[in-house]
Amino acid sequence: MNDARAYHTFAVSSKVGQVLVIRNLDDLKSLHALSLAGKPWLCCGEGSNLLFVKDYDGTLVVNRLRSRRLIELDDAWVVEAAAGENWHELVRWLVSRNVGGLENLALIPGSVGAAPVQNIGAYGAEFSDFCQWVEIWDSRTQQFSRLSHAQCQFGYRSSIFKTPQMQGCIVTRVGISLSKHWQPNLSYGSLQSLDSDSVSISQVFDMICQTRTDKLPDPKKIGNAGSFFKNPIVDSFWVERFQPHYKQIPIYPLPDGTFKVAAGWLIDQCALKGFEMDGAGVHVKQALVLTNASGNASGAAIARLASYVQDKVYQKFAIKLEPEVLFIGTEGFVNPQEVLSNYAKS
């Protein structure tokens, strides 16, 4: 067994059967051999959205494919980036060239390849807003294919890449389209203080980076995976029930008539900021972030804490928070809700 601590940002003590690092297209042949032999494997980029709740018996495939280029069209820029590129560094690279669009997604940890899988989002923007195509490689057929935006089936923190249909495939490259007619997205939080008529791309980028740095722990110092839970979607009946009692509740109306509620606020209302259990903790500045507070917490301990948080929020607000983080067990990805439910019963 190999130590997997260095391959995920929670940095819990966990083991994997073996580690295969993909640095070039020739390395994909080793992945094909695994699939041909029927041996289990799963892929990660920088491991910023993973929690090992048990040791994994299979092969952890680490995507380190690197390349990026910027193509100029009449009205847009097209960015082509390999899946192993660091997401934030790609955003920074574009901002340094005065190419706007992705600045609201600055400082989201992880790799480019994880962006479409998770349909990452923050501060009023999502990856799907800009995605043109996603290239995948099928380890069984050794064939590349390109999925259009529509074929990616993007949803809130979801995509086709999370479905069984994509088993045996890994993301190798993405294509992103950014309009030359940049319009700042200042709809969220402190960004509303900026002047939309005079603000620059770099000013938005800098404010996002400062806001995230002030609120969120550095995973290099405190193990975490960023937002642990998704912001729940509720109906108008829930709003009518709870809003009169909680005037400051952050509620965002959606086009379909439902509402998004800030999960971090719900957790905070349960007085859980700074709460610790078995070495795992709720971050003192942002309740949506669970941490390996002691540096020695197990993945199971973090899952137990998540179950505790989930139960407290449900008791107070009748909302069952859904994990955003992916859980890995002995045989691969497991259903997070089932894991948390089992801990709630114990």
mmCIF file of C-alpha atoms in Angstrom, residues 1-342:
data_model
loop_
_atom_site.group_PDB
_atom_site.id
_atom_site.type_symbol
_atom_site.label_atom_id
_atom_site.label_comp_id
_atom_site.label_asym_id
_atom_site.label_seq_id
_atom_site.Cartn_x
_atom_site.Cartn_y
_atom_site.Cartn_z
ATOM 1 C CA MET A 1 0.000 0.000 0.000
ATOM 2 C CA ASN A 2 1.115 3.589 -0.734
ATOM 3 C CA ASP A 3 0.586 6.704 1.365
ATOM 4 C CA ALA A 4 -2.006 8.963 -0.290
ATOM 5 C CA ARG A 5 -1.669 11.910 2.099
ATOM 6 C CA ALA A 6 0.224 14.011 -0.465
ATOM 7 C CA TYR A 7 -2.441 13.562 -3.131
ATOM 8 C CA HIS A 8 -5.429 15.200 -1.441
ATOM 9 C CA THR A 9 -5.864 18.462 0.436
ATOM 10 C CA PHE A 10 -7.571 17.002 3.520
ATOM 11 C CA ALA A 11 -4.200 15.328 4.196
ATOM 12 C CA VAL A 12 -5.742 12.538 6.239
ATOM 13 C CA SER A 13 -3.725 9.411 6.850
ATOM 14 C CA SER A 14 -4.884 7.082 4.071
ATOM 15 C CA LYS A 15 -3.457 4.355 1.885
ATOM 16 C CA VAL A 16 -3.977 3.337 -1.748
ATOM 17 C CA GLY A 17 -2.934 0.185 -3.553
ATOM 18 C CA GLN A 18 -0.628 2.076 -5.897
ATOM 19 C CA VAL A 19 -0.187 5.510 -7.462
ATOM 20 C CA LEU A 20 0.068 6.141 -11.210
ATOM 21 C CA VAL A 21 1.063 9.667 -12.274
ATOM 22 C CA ILE A 22 0.038 10.678 -15.823
ATOM 23 C CA ARG A 23 2.449 13.323 -17.158
ATOM 24 C CA ASN A 24 2.105 12.772 -20.909
ATOM 25 C CA LEU A 25 -0.120 10.952 -23.364
ATOM 26 C CA ASP A 26 2.246 7.942 -23.458
ATOM 27 C CA ASP A 27 1.549 7.408 -19.749
ATOM 28 C CA LEU A 28 -2.057 6.734 -20.659
ATOM 29 C CA LYS A 29 -0.944 3.327 -21.943
ATOM 30 C CA SER A 30 -0.380 2.231 -18.339
ATOM 31 C CA LEU A 31 -3.933 3.254 -17.552
ATOM 32 C CA HIS A 32 -5.186 1.230 -20.509
ATOM 33 C CA ALA A 33 -3.316 -1.793 -19.141
ATOM 34 C CA LEU A 34 -5.097 -1.425 -15.795
ATOM 35 C CA SER A 35 -8.499 -1.307 -17.477
ATOM 36 C CA LEU A 36 -7.613 -4.201 -19.756
ATOM 37 C CA ALA A 37 -6.723 -6.299 -16.708
ATOM 38 C CA GLY A 38 -9.953 -5.285 -14.967
ATOM 39 C CA LYS A 39 -8.064 -3.660 -12.086
ATOM 40 C CA PRO A 40 -9.857 -0.829 -10.228
ATOM 41 C CA TRP A 41 -8.608 2.740 -10.476
ATOM 42 C CA LEU A 42 -9.870 6.250 -9.905
ATOM 43 C CA CYS A 43 -8.530 9.573 -11.086
ATOM 44 C CA CYS A 44 -7.754 12.767 -9.207
ATOM 45 C CA GLY A 45 -6.116 16.069 -10.040
ATOM 46 C CA GLU A 46 -4.953 17.896 -6.925
ATOM 47 C CA GLY A 47 -7.348 16.051 -4.619
ATOM 48 C CA SER A 48 -9.047 19.244 -3.450
ATOM 49 C CA ASN A 49 -12.524 17.703 -3.362
ATOM 50 C CA LEU A 50 -11.797 14.214 -2.009
ATOM 51 C CA LEU A 51 -12.158 12.534 1.361
ATOM 52 C CA PHE A 52 -10.710 9.065 1.970
ATOM 53 C CA VAL A 53 -13.080 7.544 4.525
ATOM 54 C CA LYS A 54 -11.190 4.238 4.234
ATOM 55 C CA ASP A 55 -8.011 2.995 2.559
ATOM 56 C CA TYR A 56 -8.514 2.427 -1.175
ATOM 57 C CA ASP A 57 -7.383 -0.943 -2.576
ATOM 58 C CA GLY A 58 -7.064 0.169 -6.200
ATOM 59 C CA THR A 59 -4.787 2.524 -8.142
ATOM 60 C CA LEU A 60 -4.953 6.277 -7.630
ATOM 61 C CA VAL A 61 -4.348 7.901 -11.038
ATOM 62 C CA VAL A 62 -2.952 11.414 -10.649
ATOM 63 C CA ASN A 63 -3.532 13.635 -13.692
ATOM 64 C CA ARG A 64 -0.516 15.874 -14.337
ATOM 65 C CA LEU A 65 -1.048 16.612 -18.044
ATOM 66 C CA ARG A 66 0.207 20.158 -18.718
ATOM 67 C CA SER A 67 -0.401 22.603 -21.576
ATOM 68 C CA ARG A 68 -2.313 25.791 -22.192
ATOM 69 C CA ARG A 69 -2.811 28.151 -25.064
ATOM 70 C CA LEU A 70 -4.864 31.212 -25.867
ATOM 71 C CA ILE A 71 -6.517 31.534 -29.271
ATOM 72 C CA GLU A 72 -7.821 34.899 -30.458
ATOM 73 C CA LEU A 73 -11.044 35.075 -32.469
ATOM 74 C CA ASP A 74 -12.937 38.137 -33.683
ATOM 75 C CA ASP A 75 -15.203 38.458 -30.649
ATOM 76 C CA ALA A 76 -13.794 35.987 -28.155
ATOM 77 C CA TRP A 77 -10.774 34.285 -26.689
ATOM 78 C CA VAL A 78 -10.658 30.492 -26.641
ATOM 79 C CA VAL A 79 -8.570 28.905 -23.910
ATOM 80 C CA GLU A 80 -7.378 25.334 -24.335
ATOM 81 C CA ALA A 81 -5.904 23.871 -21.167
ATOM 82 C CA ALA A 82 -4.789 20.381 -20.169
ATOM 83 C CA ALA A 83 -6.526 18.754 -17.221
ATOM 84 C CA GLY A 84 -3.442 18.695 -14.994
ATOM 85 C CA GLU A 85 -2.974 22.477 -15.023
ATOM 86 C CA ASN A 86 -3.668 24.276 -11.743
ATOM 87 C CA TRP A 87 -7.023 26.072 -12.013
ATOM 88 C CA HIS A 88 -6.077 29.246 -10.127
ATOM 89 C CA GLU A 89 -2.828 29.634 -12.038
ATOM 90 C CA LEU A 90 -4.797 29.432 -15.295
ATOM 91 C CA VAL A 91 -7.126 32.193 -14.060
ATOM 92 C CA ARG A 92 -4.149 34.307 -12.957
ATOM 93 C CA TRP A 93 -2.464 33.776 -16.339
ATOM 94 C CA LEU A 94 -5.553 35.045 -18.161
ATOM 95 C CA VAL A 95 -5.979 38.075 -15.887
ATOM 96 C CA SER A 96 -2.330 39.017 -16.478
ATOM 97 C CA ARG A 97 -3.206 39.178 -20.199
ATOM 98 C CA ASN A 98 -6.332 41.234 -19.489
ATOM 99 C CA VAL A 99 -8.599 38.376 -20.575
ATOM 100 C CA GLY A 100 -11.719 38.458 -18.415
ATOM 101 C CA GLY A 101 -14.476 36.033 -17.519
ATOM 102 C CA LEU A 102 -12.977 33.569 -15.041
ATOM 103 C CA GLU A 103 -11.857 36.061 -12.377
ATOM 104 C CA ASN A 104 -14.859 35.272 -10.131
ATOM 105 C CA LEU A 105 -13.572 31.681 -10.000
ATOM 106 C CA ALA A 106 -10.124 32.697 -8.744
ATOM 107 C CA LEU A 107 -8.471 30.767 -5.909
ATOM 108 C CA ILE A 108 -10.762 27.767 -6.230
ATOM 109 C CA PRO A 109 -8.356 24.948 -5.354
ATOM 110 C CA GLY A 110 -7.818 22.058 -7.726
ATOM 111 C CA SER A 111 -6.943 21.259 -11.301
ATOM 112 C CA VAL A 112 -8.471 22.260 -14.610
ATOM 113 C CA GLY A 113 -9.736 18.720 -15.155
ATOM 114 C CA ALA A 114 -11.815 18.875 -11.981
ATOM 115 C CA ALA A 115 -13.598 22.055 -13.110
ATOM 116 C CA PRO A 116 -16.060 20.358 -15.498
ATOM 117 C CA VAL A 117 -16.491 17.282 -13.297
ATOM 118 C CA GLN A 118 -17.657 19.386 -10.372
ATOM 119 C CA ASN A 119 -18.926 22.330 -12.442
ATOM 120 C CA ILE A 120 -17.076 24.549 -9.997
ATOM 121 C CA GLY A 121 -18.651 27.839 -9.075
ATOM 122 C CA ALA A 122 -18.307 30.879 -6.825
ATOM 123 C CA TYR A 123 -19.393 34.503 -6.562
ATOM 124 C CA GLY A 124 -22.181 34.236 -9.108
ATOM 125 C CA ALA A 125 -20.280 32.301 -11.796
ATOM 126 C CA GLU A 126 -19.884 28.644 -12.805
ATOM 127 C CA PHE A 127 -17.521 26.779 -15.091
ATOM 128 C CA SER A 128 -20.463 25.863 -17.326
ATOM 129 C CA ASP A 129 -20.974 29.568 -18.121
ATOM 130 C CA PHE A 130 -17.793 29.475 -20.193
ATOM 131 C CA CYS A 131 -17.235 25.845 -21.193
ATOM 132 C CA GLN A 132 -17.147 25.184 -24.930
ATOM 133 C CA TRP A 133 -16.058 21.531 -24.874
ATOM 134 C CA VAL A 134 -14.381 18.881 -22.739
ATOM 135 C CA GLU A 135 -12.009 16.285 -24.133
ATOM 136 C CA ILE A 136 -11.958 12.827 -22.559
ATOM 137 C CA TRP A 137 -9.895 9.681 -23.075
ATOM 138 C CA ASP A 138 -11.472 6.231 -22.773
ATOM 139 C CA SER A 139 -9.021 3.845 -21.104
ATOM 140 C CA ARG A 140 -10.750 0.805 -22.606
ATOM 141 C CA THR A 141 -10.805 1.873 -26.273
ATOM 142 C CA GLN A 142 -7.806 4.253 -26.093
ATOM 143 C CA GLN A 143 -9.915 6.790 -27.981
ATOM 144 C CA PHE A 144 -10.193 10.538 -27.453
ATOM 145 C CA SER A 145 -13.569 12.224 -27.841
ATOM 146 C CA ARG A 146 -14.822 15.756 -27.368
ATOM 147 C CA LEU A 147 -18.073 16.492 -25.542
ATOM 148 C CA SER A 148 -19.951 19.670 -26.360
ATOM 149 C CA HIS A 149 -21.346 21.933 -23.669
ATOM 150 C CA ALA A 150 -24.762 20.304 -24.001
ATOM 151 C CA GLN A 151 -23.321 16.786 -23.822
ATOM 152 C CA CYS A 152 -21.617 17.628 -20.507
ATOM 153 C CA GLN A 153 -25.056 17.832 -18.830
ATOM 154 C CA PHE A 154 -23.976 20.489 -16.360
ATOM 155 C CA GLY A 155 -25.996 21.083 -13.203
ATOM 156 C CA TYR A 156 -25.342 22.573 -9.790
ATOM 157 C CA ARG A 157 -21.993 21.003 -8.824
ATOM 158 C CA SER A 158 -22.712 18.131 -11.182
ATOM 159 C CA SER A 159 -22.042 16.904 -14.706
ATOM 160 C CA ILE A 160 -22.075 13.781 -16.846
ATOM 161 C CA PHE A 161 -18.533 13.100 -15.627
ATOM 162 C CA LYS A 162 -19.917 12.018 -12.249
ATOM 163 C CA THR A 163 -22.149 9.356 -13.769
ATOM 164 C CA PRO A 164 -21.442 5.623 -14.379
ATOM 165 C CA GLN A 165 -21.501 6.426 -18.099
ATOM 166 C CA MET A 166 -18.039 7.984 -17.728
ATOM 167 C CA GLN A 167 -16.501 5.012 -15.922
ATOM 168 C CA GLY A 168 -13.117 4.256 -17.449
ATOM 169 C CA CYS A 169 -12.738 7.772 -18.876
ATOM 170 C CA ILE A 170 -10.621 10.695 -17.729
ATOM 171 C CA VAL A 171 -10.729 14.355 -18.659
ATOM 172 C CA THR A 172 -7.648 15.357 -20.663
ATOM 173 C CA ARG A 173 -8.377 18.911 -21.895
ATOM 174 C CA VAL A 174 -11.024 21.628 -21.755
ATOM 175 C CA GLY A 175 -11.991 24.408 -24.133
ATOM 176 C CA ILE A 176 -13.230 27.676 -22.618
ATOM 177 C CA SER A 177 -14.744 30.596 -24.533
ATOM 178 C CA LEU A 178 -14.381 34.121 -23.092
ATOM 179 C CA SER A 179 -16.050 37.103 -24.737
ATOM 180 C CA LYS A 180 -13.894 40.101 -25.657
ATOM 181 C CA HIS A 181 -16.818 42.271 -24.571
ATOM 182 C CA TRP A 182 -16.131 41.758 -20.889
ATOM 183 C CA GLN A 183 -18.858 42.612 -18.398
ATOM 184 C CA PRO A 184 -18.001 42.408 -14.678
ATOM 185 C CA ASN A 185 -20.073 40.038 -12.557
ATOM 186 C CA LEU A 186 -20.572 42.029 -9.361
ATOM 187 C CA SER A 187 -23.762 40.416 -8.124
ATOM 188 C CA TYR A 188 -22.302 38.681 -5.094
ATOM 189 C CA GLY A 189 -21.286 39.953 -1.647
ATOM 190 C CA SER A 190 -18.495 42.499 -1.398
ATOM 191 C CA LEU A 191 -18.232 42.730 -5.192
ATOM 192 C CA GLN A 192 -21.349 44.898 -5.110
ATOM 193 C CA SER A 193 -19.223 47.723 -3.686
ATOM 194 C CA LEU A 194 -17.273 47.998 -6.949
ATOM 195 C CA ASP A 195 -18.250 50.447 -9.700
ATOM 196 C CA SER A 196 -19.322 48.430 -12.742
ATOM 197 C CA ASP A 197 -18.512 51.360 -15.064
ATOM 198 C CA SER A 198 -14.880 51.696 -14.038
ATOM 199 C CA VAL A 199 -13.809 48.401 -12.449
ATOM 200 C CA SER A 200 -11.062 46.397 -14.129
ATOM 201 C CA ILE A 201 -10.604 42.647 -14.532
ATOM 202 C CA SER A 202 -7.638 42.691 -12.167
ATOM 203 C CA GLN A 203 -9.587 44.605 -9.495
ATOM 204 C CA VAL A 204 -12.307 41.954 -9.457
ATOM 205 C CA PHE A 205 -9.654 39.237 -9.365
ATOM 206 C CA ASP A 206 -7.827 40.919 -6.472
ATOM 207 C CA MET A 207 -11.023 41.335 -4.421
ATOM 208 C CA ILE A 208 -12.008 37.701 -4.951
ATOM 209 C CA CYS A 209 -8.548 36.544 -3.889
ATOM 210 C CA GLN A 210 -8.580 38.791 -0.809
ATOM 211 C CA THR A 211 -12.068 37.691 0.211
ATOM 212 C CA ARG A 212 -11.256 34.006 -0.130
ATOM 213 C CA THR A 213 -7.933 34.397 1.678
ATOM 214 C CA ASP A 214 -9.623 36.190 4.587
ATOM 215 C CA LYS A 215 -12.365 33.560 4.958
ATOM 216 C CA LEU A 216 -10.891 30.235 3.931
ATOM 217 C CA PRO A 217 -8.033 28.236 5.450
ATOM 218 C CA ASP A 218 -4.964 27.469 3.347
ATOM 219 C CA PRO A 219 -5.036 23.681 2.739
ATOM 220 C CA LYS A 220 -1.225 23.697 2.887
ATOM 221 C CA LYS A 221 -1.525 24.716 6.535
ATOM 222 C CA ILE A 222 -4.845 23.187 7.620
ATOM 223 C CA GLY A 223 -6.200 20.179 5.743
ATOM 224 C CA ASN A 224 -9.549 20.917 4.103
ATOM 225 C CA ALA A 225 -11.451 20.589 0.833
ATOM 226 C CA GLY A 226 -13.037 24.034 0.716
ATOM 227 C CA SER A 227 -16.842 24.020 0.843
ATOM 228 C CA PHE A 228 -17.883 20.670 2.283
ATOM 229 C CA PHE A 229 -21.617 20.951 1.600
ATOM 230 C CA LYS A 230 -23.632 22.218 -1.344
ATOM 231 C CA ASN A 231 -25.899 25.216 -0.894
ATOM 232 C CA PRO A 232 -29.353 23.624 -0.595
ATOM 233 C CA ILE A 233 -32.224 24.402 -2.945
ATOM 234 C CA VAL A 234 -35.586 24.999 -1.245
ATOM 235 C CA ASP A 235 -39.123 25.772 -2.357
ATOM 236 C CA SER A 236 -41.300 28.784 -1.557
ATOM 237 C CA PHE A 237 -43.035 26.922 1.308
ATOM 238 C CA TRP A 238 -39.718 26.572 3.135
ATOM 239 C CA VAL A 239 -39.007 30.281 2.636
ATOM 240 C CA GLU A 240 -42.467 31.225 3.941
ATOM 241 C CA ARG A 241 -41.910 29.029 6.981
ATOM 242 C CA PHE A 242 -38.426 30.189 8.000
ATOM 243 C CA GLN A 243 -37.842 33.687 6.638
ATOM 244 C CA PRO A 244 -40.175 35.413 9.128
ATOM 245 C CA HIS A 245 -38.058 34.001 11.975
ATOM 246 C CA TYR A 246 -34.658 34.627 10.325
ATOM 247 C CA LYS A 247 -34.794 38.007 8.590
ATOM 248 C CA GLN A 248 -31.105 37.932 7.590
ATOM 249 C CA ILE A 249 -31.112 34.498 5.995
ATOM 250 C CA PRO A 250 -29.198 34.622 2.678
ATOM 251 C CA ILE A 251 -31.717 33.448 0.077
ATOM 252 C CA TYR A 252 -31.151 33.671 -3.696
ATOM 253 C CA PRO A 253 -34.142 33.238 -6.040
ATOM 254 C CA LEU A 254 -33.573 30.920 -9.017
ATOM 255 C CA PRO A 255 -35.207 31.090 -12.472
ATOM 256 C CA ASP A 256 -37.347 27.995 -11.842
ATOM 257 C CA GLY A 257 -39.057 29.505 -8.807
ATOM 258 C CA THR A 258 -36.941 27.734 -6.199
ATOM 259 C CA PHE A 259 -34.412 29.362 -3.887
ATOM 260 C CA LYS A 260 -30.774 28.724 -2.999
ATOM 261 C CA VAL A 261 -29.862 29.074 0.676
ATOM 262 C CA ALA A 262 -26.326 29.654 1.974
ATOM 263 C CA ALA A 263 -25.297 26.411 3.682
ATOM 264 C CA GLY A 264 -22.557 28.151 5.658
ATOM 265 C CA TRP A 265 -25.127 30.466 7.226
ATOM 266 C CA LEU A 266 -27.328 27.524 8.238
ATOM 267 C CA ILE A 267 -24.372 25.815 9.942
ATOM 268 C CA ASP A 268 -23.353 29.062 11.627
ATOM 269 C CA GLN A 269 -26.871 29.448 13.057
ATOM 270 C CA CYS A 270 -26.350 26.111 14.773
ATOM 271 C CA ALA A 271 -23.421 27.667 16.666
ATOM 272 C CA LEU A 272 -20.941 25.226 15.148
ATOM 273 C CA LYS A 273 -18.117 27.557 14.101
ATOM 274 C CA GLY A 274 -14.962 26.353 15.821
ATOM 275 C CA PHE A 275 -16.597 23.104 16.958
ATOM 276 C CA GLU A 276 -14.216 20.109 16.996
ATOM 277 C CA MET A 277 -14.722 16.354 17.216
ATOM 278 C CA ASP A 278 -12.027 13.644 17.144
ATOM 279 C CA GLY A 279 -9.469 16.029 15.635
ATOM 280 C CA ALA A 280 -11.818 17.293 12.903
ATOM 281 C CA GLY A 281 -13.298 20.777 13.068
ATOM 282 C CA VAL A 282 -15.670 23.373 11.662
ATOM 283 C CA HIS A 283 -13.584 26.324 10.515
ATOM 284 C CA VAL A 284 -13.862 29.289 12.849
ATOM 285 C CA LYS A 285 -14.247 31.852 10.024
ATOM 286 C CA GLN A 286 -16.309 29.880 7.488
ATOM 287 C CA ALA A 287 -18.696 27.248 8.820
ATOM 288 C CA LEU A 288 -19.068 25.641 5.396
ATOM 289 C CA VAL A 289 -15.469 24.395 5.625
ATOM 290 C CA LEU A 290 -14.645 21.273 7.619
ATOM 291 C CA THR A 291 -10.991 20.804 8.493
ATOM 292 C CA ASN A 292 -8.404 18.314 9.627
ATOM 293 C CA ALA A 293 -7.998 20.635 12.605
ATOM 294 C CA SER A 294 -5.512 18.540 14.550
ATOM 295 C CA GLY A 295 -3.551 17.456 11.494
ATOM 296 C CA ASN A 296 -4.120 13.873 12.595
ATOM 297 C CA ALA A 297 -7.834 13.410 12.019
ATOM 298 C CA SER A 298 -8.901 10.374 10.039
ATOM 299 C CA GLY A 299 -11.236 10.542 7.066
ATOM 300 C CA ALA A 300 -13.784 8.695 9.173
ATOM 301 C CA ALA A 301 -13.541 11.380 11.867
ATOM 302 C CA ILE A 302 -14.230 14.117 9.332
ATOM 303 C CA ALA A 303 -17.210 12.134 8.025
ATOM 304 C CA ARG A 304 -18.527 11.728 11.574
ATOM 305 C CA LEU A 305 -18.263 15.483 12.066
ATOM 306 C CA ALA A 306 -20.057 16.065 8.760
ATOM 307 C CA SER A 307 -22.850 13.749 9.906
ATOM 308 C CA TYR A 308 -23.118 15.672 13.181
ATOM 309 C CA VAL A 309 -23.311 19.015 11.336
ATOM 310 C CA GLN A 310 -25.868 17.600 8.920
ATOM 311 C CA ASP A 311 -28.049 16.404 11.807
ATOM 312 C CA LYS A 312 -27.892 19.740 13.669
ATOM 313 C CA VAL A 313 -28.924 21.694 10.562
ATOM 314 C CA TYR A 314 -31.759 19.258 9.867
ATOM 315 C CA GLN A 315 -33.100 19.554 13.392
ATOM 316 C CA LYS A 316 -33.120 23.359 13.226
ATOM 317 C CA PHE A 317 -34.045 24.031 9.591
ATOM 318 C CA ALA A 318 -35.538 20.789 8.184
ATOM 319 C CA ILE A 319 -32.838 20.719 5.486
ATOM 320 C CA LYS A 320 -30.619 17.703 4.842
ATOM 321 C CA LEU A 321 -27.342 19.187 3.617
ATOM 322 C CA GLU A 322 -25.735 17.304 0.741
ATOM 323 C CA PRO A 323 -21.934 16.880 0.665
ATOM 324 C CA GLU A 324 -20.094 18.512 -2.203
ATOM 325 C CA VAL A 325 -16.950 16.522 -1.413
ATOM 326 C CA LEU A 326 -16.509 13.086 -3.024
ATOM 327 C CA PHE A 327 -15.983 10.142 -0.650
ATOM 328 C CA ILE A 328 -13.578 7.274 -1.368
ATOM 329 C CA GLY A 329 -13.900 3.883 0.281
ATOM 330 C CA THR A 330 -12.143 0.531 -0.086
ATOM 331 C CA GLU A 331 -13.446 -0.151 -3.596
ATOM 332 C CA GLY A 332 -13.671 3.410 -4.937
ATOM 333 C CA PHE A 333 -16.196 6.228 -4.818
ATOM 334 C CA VAL A 334 -19.039 5.703 -2.364
ATOM 335 C CA ASN A 335 -22.317 7.530 -1.800
ATOM 336 C CA PRO A 336 -21.574 10.319 0.729
ATOM 337 C CA GLN A 337 -25.145 10.449 2.009
ATOM 338 C CA GLU A 338 -25.096 6.732 2.795
ATOM 339 C CA VAL A 339 -21.822 7.131 4.699
ATOM 340 C CA LEU A 340 -23.170 10.049 6.737
ATOM 341 C CA SER A 341 -26.443 8.234 7.413
ATOM 342 C CA ASN A 342 -24.534 5.240 8.777
#
